[in-house]
GROMACS .gro file of C-alpha atoms in nm:
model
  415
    1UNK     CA    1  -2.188  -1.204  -1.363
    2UNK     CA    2  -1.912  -1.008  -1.158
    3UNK     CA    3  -1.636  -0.866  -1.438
    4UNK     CA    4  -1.294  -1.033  -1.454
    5UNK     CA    5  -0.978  -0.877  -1.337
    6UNK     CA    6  -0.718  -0.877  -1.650
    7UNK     CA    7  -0.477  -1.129  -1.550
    8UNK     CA    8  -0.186  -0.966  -1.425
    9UNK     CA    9  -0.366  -0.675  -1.250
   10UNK     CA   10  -0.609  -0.727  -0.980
   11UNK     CA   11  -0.468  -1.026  -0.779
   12UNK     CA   12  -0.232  -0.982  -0.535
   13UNK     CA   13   0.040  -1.189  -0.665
   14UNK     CA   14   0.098  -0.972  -0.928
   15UNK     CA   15   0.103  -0.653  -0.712
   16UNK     CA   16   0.413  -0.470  -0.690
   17UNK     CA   17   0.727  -0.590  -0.514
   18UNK     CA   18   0.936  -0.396  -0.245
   19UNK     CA   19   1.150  -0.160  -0.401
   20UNK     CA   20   1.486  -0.368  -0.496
   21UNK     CA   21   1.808  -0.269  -0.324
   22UNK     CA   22   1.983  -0.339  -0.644
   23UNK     CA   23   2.291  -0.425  -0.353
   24UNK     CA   24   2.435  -0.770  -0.293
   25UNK     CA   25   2.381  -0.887   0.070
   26UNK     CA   26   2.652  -0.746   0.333
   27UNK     CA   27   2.887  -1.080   0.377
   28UNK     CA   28   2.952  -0.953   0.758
   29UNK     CA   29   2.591  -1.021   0.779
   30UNK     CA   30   2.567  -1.331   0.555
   31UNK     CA   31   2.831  -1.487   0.783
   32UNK     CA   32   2.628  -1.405   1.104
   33UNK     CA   33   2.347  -1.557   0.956
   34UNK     CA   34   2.536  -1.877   0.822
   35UNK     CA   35   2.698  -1.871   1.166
   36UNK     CA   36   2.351  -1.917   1.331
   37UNK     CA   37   2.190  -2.187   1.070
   38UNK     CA   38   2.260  -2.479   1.285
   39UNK     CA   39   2.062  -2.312   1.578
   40UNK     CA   40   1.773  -2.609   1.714
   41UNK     CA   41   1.587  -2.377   1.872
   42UNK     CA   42   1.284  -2.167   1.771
   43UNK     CA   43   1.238  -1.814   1.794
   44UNK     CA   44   0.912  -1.762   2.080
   45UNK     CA   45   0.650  -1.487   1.908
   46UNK     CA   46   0.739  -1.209   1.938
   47UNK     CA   47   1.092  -1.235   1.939
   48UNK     CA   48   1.367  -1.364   2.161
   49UNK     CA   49   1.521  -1.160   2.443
   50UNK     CA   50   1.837  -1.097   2.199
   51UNK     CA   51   1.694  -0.995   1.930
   52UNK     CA   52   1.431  -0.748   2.143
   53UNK     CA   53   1.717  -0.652   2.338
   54UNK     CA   54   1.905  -0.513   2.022
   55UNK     CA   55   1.549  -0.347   1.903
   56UNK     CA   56   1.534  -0.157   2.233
   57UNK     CA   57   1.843  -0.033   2.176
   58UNK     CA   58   1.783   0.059   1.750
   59UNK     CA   59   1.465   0.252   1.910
   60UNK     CA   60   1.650   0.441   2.179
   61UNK     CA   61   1.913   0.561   2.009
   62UNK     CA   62   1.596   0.762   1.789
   63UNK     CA   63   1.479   0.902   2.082
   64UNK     CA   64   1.187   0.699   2.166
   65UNK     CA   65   1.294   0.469   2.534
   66UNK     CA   66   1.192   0.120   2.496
   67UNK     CA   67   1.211  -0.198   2.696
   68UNK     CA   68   1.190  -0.547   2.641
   69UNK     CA   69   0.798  -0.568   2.744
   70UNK     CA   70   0.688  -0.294   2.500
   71UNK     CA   71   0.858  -0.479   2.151
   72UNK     CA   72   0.765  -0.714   1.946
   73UNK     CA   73   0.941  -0.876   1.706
   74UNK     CA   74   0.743  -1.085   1.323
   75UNK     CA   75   0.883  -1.237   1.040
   76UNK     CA   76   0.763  -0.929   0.838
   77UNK     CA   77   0.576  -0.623   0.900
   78UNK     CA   78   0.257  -0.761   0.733
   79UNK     CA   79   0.226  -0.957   1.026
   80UNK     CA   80   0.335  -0.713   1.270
   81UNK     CA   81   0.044  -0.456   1.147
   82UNK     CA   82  -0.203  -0.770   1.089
   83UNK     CA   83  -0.147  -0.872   1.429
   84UNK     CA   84  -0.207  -0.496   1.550
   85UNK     CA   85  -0.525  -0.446   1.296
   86UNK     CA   86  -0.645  -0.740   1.500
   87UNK     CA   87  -0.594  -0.625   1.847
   88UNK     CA   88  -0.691  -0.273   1.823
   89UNK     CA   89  -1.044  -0.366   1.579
   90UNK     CA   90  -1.253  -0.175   1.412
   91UNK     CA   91  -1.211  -0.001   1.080
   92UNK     CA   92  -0.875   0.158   0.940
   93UNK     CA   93  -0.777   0.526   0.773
   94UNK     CA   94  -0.507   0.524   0.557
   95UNK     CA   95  -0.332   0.790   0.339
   96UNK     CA   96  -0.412   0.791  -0.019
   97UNK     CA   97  -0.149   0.681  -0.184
   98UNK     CA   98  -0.029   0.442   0.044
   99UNK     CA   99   0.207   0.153   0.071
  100UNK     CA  100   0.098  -0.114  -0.159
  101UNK     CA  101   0.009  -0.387   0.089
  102UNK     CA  102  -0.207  -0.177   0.398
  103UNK     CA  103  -0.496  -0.175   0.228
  104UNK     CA  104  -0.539  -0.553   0.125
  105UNK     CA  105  -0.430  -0.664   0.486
  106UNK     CA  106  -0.721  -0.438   0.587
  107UNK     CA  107  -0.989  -0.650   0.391
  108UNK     CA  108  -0.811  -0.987   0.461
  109UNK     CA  109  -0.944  -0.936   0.809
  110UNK     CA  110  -1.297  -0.888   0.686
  111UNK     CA  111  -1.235  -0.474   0.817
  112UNK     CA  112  -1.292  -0.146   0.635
  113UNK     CA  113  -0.980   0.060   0.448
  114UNK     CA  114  -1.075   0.443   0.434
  115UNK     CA  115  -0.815   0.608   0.246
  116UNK     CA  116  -0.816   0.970   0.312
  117UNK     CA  117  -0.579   1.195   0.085
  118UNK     CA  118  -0.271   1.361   0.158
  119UNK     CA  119  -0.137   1.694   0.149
  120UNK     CA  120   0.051   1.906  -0.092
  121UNK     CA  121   0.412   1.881   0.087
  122UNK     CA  122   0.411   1.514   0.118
  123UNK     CA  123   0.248   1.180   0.084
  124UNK     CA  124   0.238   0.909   0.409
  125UNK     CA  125   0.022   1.113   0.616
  126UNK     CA  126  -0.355   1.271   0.575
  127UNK     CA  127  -0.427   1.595   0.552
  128UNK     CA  128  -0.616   1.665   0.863
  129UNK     CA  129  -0.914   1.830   0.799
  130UNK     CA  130  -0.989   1.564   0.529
  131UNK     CA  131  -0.915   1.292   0.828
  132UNK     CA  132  -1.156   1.490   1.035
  133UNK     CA  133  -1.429   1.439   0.722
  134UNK     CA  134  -1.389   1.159   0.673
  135UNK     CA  135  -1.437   0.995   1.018
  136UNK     CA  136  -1.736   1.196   1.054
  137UNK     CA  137  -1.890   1.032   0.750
  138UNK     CA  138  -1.756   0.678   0.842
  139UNK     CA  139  -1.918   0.718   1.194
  140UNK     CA  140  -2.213   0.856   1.002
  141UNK     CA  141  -2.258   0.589   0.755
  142UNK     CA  142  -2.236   0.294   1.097
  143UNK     CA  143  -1.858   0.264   1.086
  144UNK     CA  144  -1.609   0.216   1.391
  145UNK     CA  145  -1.278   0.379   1.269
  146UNK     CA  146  -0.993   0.324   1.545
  147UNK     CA  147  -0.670   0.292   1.390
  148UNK     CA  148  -0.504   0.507   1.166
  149UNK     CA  149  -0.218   0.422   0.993
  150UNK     CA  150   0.070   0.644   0.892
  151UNK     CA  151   0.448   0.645   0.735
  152UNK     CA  152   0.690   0.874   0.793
  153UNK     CA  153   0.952   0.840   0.547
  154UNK     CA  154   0.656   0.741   0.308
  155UNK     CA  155   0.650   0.433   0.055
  156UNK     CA  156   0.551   0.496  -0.195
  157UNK     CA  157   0.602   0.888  -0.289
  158UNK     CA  158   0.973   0.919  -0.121
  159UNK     CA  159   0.881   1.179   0.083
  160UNK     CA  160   0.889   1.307   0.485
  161UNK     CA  161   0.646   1.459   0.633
  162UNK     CA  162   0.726   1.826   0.794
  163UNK     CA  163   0.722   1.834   1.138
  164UNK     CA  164   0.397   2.094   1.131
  165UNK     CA  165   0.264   1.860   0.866
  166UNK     CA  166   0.272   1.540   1.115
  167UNK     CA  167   0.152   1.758   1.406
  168UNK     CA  168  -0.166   1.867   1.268
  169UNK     CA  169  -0.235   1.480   1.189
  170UNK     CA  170  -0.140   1.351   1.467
  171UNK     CA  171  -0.384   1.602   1.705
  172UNK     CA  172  -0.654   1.577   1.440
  173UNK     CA  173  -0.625   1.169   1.479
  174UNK     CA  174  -0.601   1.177   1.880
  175UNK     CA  175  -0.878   1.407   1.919
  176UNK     CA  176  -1.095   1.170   1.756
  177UNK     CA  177  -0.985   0.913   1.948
  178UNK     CA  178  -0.777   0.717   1.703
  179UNK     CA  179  -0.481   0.494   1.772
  180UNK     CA  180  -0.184   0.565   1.564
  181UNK     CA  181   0.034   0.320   1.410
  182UNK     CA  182   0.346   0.456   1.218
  183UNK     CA  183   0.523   0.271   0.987
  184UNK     CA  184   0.914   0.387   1.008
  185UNK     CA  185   1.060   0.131   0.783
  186UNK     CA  186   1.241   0.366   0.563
  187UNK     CA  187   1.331   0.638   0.838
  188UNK     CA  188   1.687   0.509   0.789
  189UNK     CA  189   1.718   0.629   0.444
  190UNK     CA  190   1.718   0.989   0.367
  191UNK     CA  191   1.899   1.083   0.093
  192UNK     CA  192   2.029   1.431   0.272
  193UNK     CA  193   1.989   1.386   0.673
  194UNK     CA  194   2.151   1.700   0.712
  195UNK     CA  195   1.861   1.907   0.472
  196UNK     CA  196   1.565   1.701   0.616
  197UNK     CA  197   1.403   1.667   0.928
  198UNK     CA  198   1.239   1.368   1.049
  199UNK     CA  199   1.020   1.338   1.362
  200UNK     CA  200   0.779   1.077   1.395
  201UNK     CA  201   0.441   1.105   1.606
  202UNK     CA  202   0.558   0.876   1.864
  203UNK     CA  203   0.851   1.163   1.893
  204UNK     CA  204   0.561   1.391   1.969
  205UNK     CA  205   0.328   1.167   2.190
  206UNK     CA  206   0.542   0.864   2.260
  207UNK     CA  207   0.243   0.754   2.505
  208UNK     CA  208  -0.045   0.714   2.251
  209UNK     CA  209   0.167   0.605   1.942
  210UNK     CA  210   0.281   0.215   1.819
  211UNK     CA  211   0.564   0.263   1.592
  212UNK     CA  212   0.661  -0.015   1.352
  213UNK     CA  213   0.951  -0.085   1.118
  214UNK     CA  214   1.038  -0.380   0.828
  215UNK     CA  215   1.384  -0.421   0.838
  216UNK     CA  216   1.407  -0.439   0.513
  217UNK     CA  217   1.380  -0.109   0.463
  218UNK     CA  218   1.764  -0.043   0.560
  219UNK     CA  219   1.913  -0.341   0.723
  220UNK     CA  220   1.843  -0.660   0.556
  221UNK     CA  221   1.773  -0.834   0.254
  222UNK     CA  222   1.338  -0.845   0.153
  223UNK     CA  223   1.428  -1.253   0.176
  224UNK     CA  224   1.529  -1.246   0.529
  225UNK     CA  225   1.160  -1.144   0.638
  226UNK     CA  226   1.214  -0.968   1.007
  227UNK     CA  227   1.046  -0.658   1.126
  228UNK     CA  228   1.009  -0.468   1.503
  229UNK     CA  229   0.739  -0.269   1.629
  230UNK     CA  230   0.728  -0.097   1.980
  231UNK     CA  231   0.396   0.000   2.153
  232UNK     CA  232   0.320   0.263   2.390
  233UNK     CA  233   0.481   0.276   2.793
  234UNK     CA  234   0.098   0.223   2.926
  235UNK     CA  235  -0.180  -0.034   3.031
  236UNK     CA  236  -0.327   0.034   2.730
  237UNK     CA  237   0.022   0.016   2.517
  238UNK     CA  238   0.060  -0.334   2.752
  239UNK     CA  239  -0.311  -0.462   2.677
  240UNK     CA  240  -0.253  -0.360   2.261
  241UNK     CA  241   0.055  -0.569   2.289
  242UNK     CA  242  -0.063  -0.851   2.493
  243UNK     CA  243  -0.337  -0.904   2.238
  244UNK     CA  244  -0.079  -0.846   1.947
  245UNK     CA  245   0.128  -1.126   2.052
  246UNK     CA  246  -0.188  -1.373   2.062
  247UNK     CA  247  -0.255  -1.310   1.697
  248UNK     CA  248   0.111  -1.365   1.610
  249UNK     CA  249   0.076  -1.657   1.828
  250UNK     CA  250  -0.171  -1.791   1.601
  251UNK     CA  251  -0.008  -1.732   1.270
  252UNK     CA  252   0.277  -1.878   1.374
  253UNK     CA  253   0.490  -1.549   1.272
  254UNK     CA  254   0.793  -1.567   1.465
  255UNK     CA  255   1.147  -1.502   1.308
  256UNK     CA  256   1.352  -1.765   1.159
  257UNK     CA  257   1.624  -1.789   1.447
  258UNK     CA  258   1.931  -1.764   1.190
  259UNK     CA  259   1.732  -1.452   1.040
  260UNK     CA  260   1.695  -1.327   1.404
  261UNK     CA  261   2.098  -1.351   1.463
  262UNK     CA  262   2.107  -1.170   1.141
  263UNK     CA  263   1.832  -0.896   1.263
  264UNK     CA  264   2.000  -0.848   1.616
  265UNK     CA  265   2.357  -0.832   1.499
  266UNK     CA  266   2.214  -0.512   1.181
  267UNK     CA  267   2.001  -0.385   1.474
  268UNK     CA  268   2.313  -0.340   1.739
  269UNK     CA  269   2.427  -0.031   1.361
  270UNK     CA  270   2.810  -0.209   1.411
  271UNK     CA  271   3.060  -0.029   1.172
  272UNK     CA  272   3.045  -0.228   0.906
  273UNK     CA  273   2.639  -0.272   0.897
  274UNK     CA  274   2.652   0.109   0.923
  275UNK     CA  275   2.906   0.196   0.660
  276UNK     CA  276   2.708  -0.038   0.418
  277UNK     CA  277   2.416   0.165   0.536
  278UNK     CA  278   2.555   0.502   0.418
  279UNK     CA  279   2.719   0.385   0.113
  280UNK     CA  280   2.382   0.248  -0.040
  281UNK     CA  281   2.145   0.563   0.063
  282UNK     CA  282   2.423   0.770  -0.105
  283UNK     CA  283   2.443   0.582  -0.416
  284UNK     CA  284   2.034   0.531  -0.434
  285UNK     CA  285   2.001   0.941  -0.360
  286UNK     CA  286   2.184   0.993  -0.637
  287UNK     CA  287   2.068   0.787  -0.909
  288UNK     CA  288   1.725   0.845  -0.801
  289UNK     CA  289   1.802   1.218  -0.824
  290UNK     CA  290   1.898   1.161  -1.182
  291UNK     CA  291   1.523   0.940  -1.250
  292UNK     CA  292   1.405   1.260  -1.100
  293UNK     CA  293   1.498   1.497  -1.335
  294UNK     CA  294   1.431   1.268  -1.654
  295UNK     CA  295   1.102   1.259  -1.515
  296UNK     CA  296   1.066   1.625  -1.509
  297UNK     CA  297   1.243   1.686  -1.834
  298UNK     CA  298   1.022   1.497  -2.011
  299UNK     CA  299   0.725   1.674  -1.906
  300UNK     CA  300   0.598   1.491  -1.615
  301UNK     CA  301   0.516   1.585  -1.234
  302UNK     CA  302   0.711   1.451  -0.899
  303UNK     CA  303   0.798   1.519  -0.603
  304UNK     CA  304   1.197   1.516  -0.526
  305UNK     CA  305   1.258   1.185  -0.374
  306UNK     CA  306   1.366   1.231  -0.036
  307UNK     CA  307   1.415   0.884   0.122
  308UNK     CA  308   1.382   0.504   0.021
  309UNK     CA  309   1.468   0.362  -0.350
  310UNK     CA  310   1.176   0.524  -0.598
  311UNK     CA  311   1.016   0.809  -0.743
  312UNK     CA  312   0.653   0.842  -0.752
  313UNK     CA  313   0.547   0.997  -1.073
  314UNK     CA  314   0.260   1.145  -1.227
  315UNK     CA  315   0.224   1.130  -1.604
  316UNK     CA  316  -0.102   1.327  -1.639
  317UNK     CA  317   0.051   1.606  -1.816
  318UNK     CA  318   0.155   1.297  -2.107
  319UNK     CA  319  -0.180   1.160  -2.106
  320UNK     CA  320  -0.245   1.274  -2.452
  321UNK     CA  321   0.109   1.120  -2.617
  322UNK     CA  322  -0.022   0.803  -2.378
  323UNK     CA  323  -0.416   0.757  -2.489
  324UNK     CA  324  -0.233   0.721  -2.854
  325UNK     CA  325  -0.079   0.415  -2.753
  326UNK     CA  326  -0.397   0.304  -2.601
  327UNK     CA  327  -0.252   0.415  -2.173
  328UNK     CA  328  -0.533   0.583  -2.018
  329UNK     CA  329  -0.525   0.460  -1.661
  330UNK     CA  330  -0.314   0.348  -1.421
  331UNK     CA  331  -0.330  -0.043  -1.493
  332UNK     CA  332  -0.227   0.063  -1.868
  333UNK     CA  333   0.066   0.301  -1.748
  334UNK     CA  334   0.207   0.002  -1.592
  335UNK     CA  335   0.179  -0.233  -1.806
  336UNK     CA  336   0.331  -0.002  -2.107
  337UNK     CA  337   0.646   0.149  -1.822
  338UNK     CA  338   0.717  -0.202  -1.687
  339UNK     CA  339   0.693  -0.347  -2.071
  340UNK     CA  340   0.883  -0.006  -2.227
  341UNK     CA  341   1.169  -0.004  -1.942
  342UNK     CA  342   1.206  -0.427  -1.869
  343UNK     CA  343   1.151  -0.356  -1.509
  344UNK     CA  344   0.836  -0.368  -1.249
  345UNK     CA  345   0.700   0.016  -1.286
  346UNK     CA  346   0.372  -0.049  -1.074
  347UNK     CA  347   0.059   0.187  -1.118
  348UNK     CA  348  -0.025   0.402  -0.842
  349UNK     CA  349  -0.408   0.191  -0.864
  350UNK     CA  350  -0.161  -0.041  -0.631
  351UNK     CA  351  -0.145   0.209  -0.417
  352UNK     CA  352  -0.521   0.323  -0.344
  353UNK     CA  353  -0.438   0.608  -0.566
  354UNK     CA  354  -0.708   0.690  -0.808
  355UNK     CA  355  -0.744   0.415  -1.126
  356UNK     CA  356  -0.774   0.720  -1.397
  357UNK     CA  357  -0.465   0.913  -1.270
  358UNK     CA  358  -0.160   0.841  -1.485
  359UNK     CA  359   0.038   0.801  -1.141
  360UNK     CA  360   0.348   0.502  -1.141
  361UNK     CA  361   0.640   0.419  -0.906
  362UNK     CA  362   0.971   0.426  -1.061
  363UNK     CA  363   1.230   0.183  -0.884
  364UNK     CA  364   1.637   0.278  -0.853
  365UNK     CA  365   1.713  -0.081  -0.781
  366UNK     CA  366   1.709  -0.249  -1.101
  367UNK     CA  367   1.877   0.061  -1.249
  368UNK     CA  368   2.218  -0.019  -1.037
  369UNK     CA  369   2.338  -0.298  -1.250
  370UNK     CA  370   2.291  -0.681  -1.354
  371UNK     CA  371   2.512  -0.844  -1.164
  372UNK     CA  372   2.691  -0.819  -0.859
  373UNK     CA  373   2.952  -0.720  -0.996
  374UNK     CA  374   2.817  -0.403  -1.138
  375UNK     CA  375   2.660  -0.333  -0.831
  376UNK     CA  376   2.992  -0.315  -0.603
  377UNK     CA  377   3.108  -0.109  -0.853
  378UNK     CA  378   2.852   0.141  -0.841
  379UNK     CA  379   2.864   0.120  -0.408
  380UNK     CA  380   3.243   0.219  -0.430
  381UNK     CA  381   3.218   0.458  -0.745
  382UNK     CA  382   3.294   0.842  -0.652
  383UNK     CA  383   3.028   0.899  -0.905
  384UNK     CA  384   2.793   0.649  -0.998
  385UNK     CA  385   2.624   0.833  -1.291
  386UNK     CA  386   2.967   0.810  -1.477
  387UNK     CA  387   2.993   0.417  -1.470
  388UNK     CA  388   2.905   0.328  -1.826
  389UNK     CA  389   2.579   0.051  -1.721
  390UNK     CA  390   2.457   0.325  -1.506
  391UNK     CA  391   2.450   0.562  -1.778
  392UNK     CA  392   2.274   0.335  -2.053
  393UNK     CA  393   2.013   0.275  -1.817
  394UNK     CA  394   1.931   0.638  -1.746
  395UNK     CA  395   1.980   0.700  -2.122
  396UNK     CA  396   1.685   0.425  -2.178
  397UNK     CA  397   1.504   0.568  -1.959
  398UNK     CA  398   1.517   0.961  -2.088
  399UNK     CA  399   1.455   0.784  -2.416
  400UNK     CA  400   1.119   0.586  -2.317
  401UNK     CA  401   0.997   0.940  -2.178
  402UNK     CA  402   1.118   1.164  -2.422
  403UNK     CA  403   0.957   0.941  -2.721
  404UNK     CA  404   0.595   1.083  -2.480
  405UNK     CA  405   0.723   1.412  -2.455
  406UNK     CA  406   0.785   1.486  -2.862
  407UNK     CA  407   0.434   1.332  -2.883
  408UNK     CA  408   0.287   1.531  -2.636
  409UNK     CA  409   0.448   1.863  -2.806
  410UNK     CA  410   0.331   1.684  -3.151
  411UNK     CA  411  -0.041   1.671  -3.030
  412UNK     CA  412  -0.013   2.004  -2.887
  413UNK     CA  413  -0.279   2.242  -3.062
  414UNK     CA  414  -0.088   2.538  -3.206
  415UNK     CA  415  -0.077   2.868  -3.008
   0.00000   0.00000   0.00000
């Protein structure tokens, strides 16, 4: 008899949600959106001429050309890299850890997820010379690896890849004759744009790279499901799209046509969609700065957060202080955070990070106030960490963690 799953932990309904924007929804945007409601006609898969029109235009201005023929446009990235999983078949590399909801998409399909782990600098892409292992052994063991799939402002560590980082992975992946499929969906949020450099792989080989990108991420709300992916300039870019739109054909995945007003209008970066822009990355960069060091006071490892609304921690050095009140994996660790703080702390186990490491993501969201009110206040507030909600949530928080760091000094055998 196969073992059951602890309610709460292994289905997928109870994985972790998209980190929260804490934000209300831009009204500019609400009103193009309410504006666009009465609309009778339906969005064709793929996306509308509009709303691909406005994507070409989000992607140029990155430096990657696009036209209408090579975009696509899903109510969602899950369908968008479903619907290229499909087309390109075969089995699929990912990082390890890696965005919560690759890995299960992977399986739905009936392929194979190889996670292959990352390197020191950064999470979101492989280290190469473990990618270069590990397709050896796949293609050893019977297996067909063709697509890997990478992020470059990374869910869920926070961090960007450096440029000679991505390099190395993206030569190691094309000289194995890999396709590449980059998830961008948070390349619009670095904390300091000025301190960190971004360059994605289709920046490097535009011709042999699909680049994809949940708009979510910085544009619109998680309800208003829209996402945009563009595929290489060439038959074979043509052909992976062609194929791509059949699947999303079939699922029926096309954007809601007031969401794609809503998507076109945020994609066209007007002043006000771009102000709203800055104003949250700044206020998320800084509380998230301020989860950072909390973290790291009380005795536990992370990376600085560099983009998106997290922290990606690792409690390891705790584990001691944690096994006494009975956390000793990652299902555990988020069960005790999420129950300690009153807020979704998900294990890194939802990740495809290893089930014994003490790993977590920390969300900012939920940390930026109950209401809407409080929320404004902390978008407008020359310093957020002085408004007074702000502050008794970071003071919960350094007292959840330092309650494991006395213990863990406590257990400590003397010197």
């Amino acid at each position: 008899m196969p073992p059951t799953v602890p309610e709460g932990h292994g289905p997928l309904r109870y994985g972790p949600p998209a980190p929260d924007l804490g934000l209300p929804v831009l009204p500019e945007l609400a009103a193009v959106l309410a504006a666009a409601a009465g609309r009778a006609h339906v969005e064709p898969p793929g996306g509308g001429p509009v709303l691909l029109d406005a994507a070409a235009g989000y992607w140029r201005r990155r430096g990657l050309p696009a036209e209408r023929g090579q975009l696509a446009a899903a109510a969602g990235a899950a369908p968008l890299l479903c619907a290229l999983i499909a087309a390109t078949g075969g089995d699929v590399l990912l990082p390890r850890p890696c965005c919560a909801w690759w890995a299960p998409l992977v399986r739905l399909l009936g392929r194979e997820a190889f996670h292959v782990p990352t390197p020191a600098e950064c999470g979101g892409v492989p280290d190469p010379y473990a990618l270069l292992e590990t397709v050896r052994r796949v293609r050893d063991e019977g297996g067909d690896p063709r697509l890997l799939v990478l992020s470059v402002a990374d869910d869920p560590t926070a961090t960007v890849a450096p440029p000679e980082v991505m390099h190395a992975a993206v030569e190691a992946a094309l000289g194995e004759g890999l396709h590449i499929a980059s998830d961008e969906t948070w390349r619009d949020t670095l904390h300091h744009p000025e301190e960190t450099i971004l360059i994605g792989p289709a920046e490097m080989l535009p011709r042999q790279v699909t680049v994809f990108a949940d708009l979510s991420g910085a544009f619109l709300p998680p309800d208003w499901p829209a996402a945009t992916a563009r595929f290489p300039a060439t038959d074979e870019g043509a052909a992976l799209r062609a194929r791509a739109l059949d699947v999303l054909t079939v699922l029926g995945s096309s954007v809601a046509a007031p969401v794609a007003a809503a998507a076109a209008h945020a994609l066209g970066e007007p002043a006000e969609v771009t102000a709203r822009l800055t104003a949250a990355v700044r206020l998320h960069a800084r509380v998230a700065e301020a989860v950072h060091r909390i973290v790291l006071a009380a005795g536990a490892f992370g990376r600085a957060p560099v983009a998106g609304r997290h922290l990606y921690a690792d409690f390891g050095p705790l584990r001691a202080a944690l096994a006494e009140r009975g956390v000793s994996d990652a299902m555990e660790l988020e069960d005790h955070l999420s129950a300690r703080l009153g807020m979704p702390v998900p294990g890194g186990h939802r990740f495809g990070d290893d089930l014994g490491a003490l790993r977590a993501r920390i969300p900012v969201g939920p940390l930026l106030g109950t209401d809407r009110t409080e929320r404004l206040t902390a978008l407008t507030a020359t310093d957020p960490l002085e408004l007074p909600h702000i502050r008794r949530a970071l003071a919960e928080l350094t007292d959840a963690l330092d309650g494991l760091r006395a213990d863990t000094r406590r257990t400590e055998p003397p010197r």
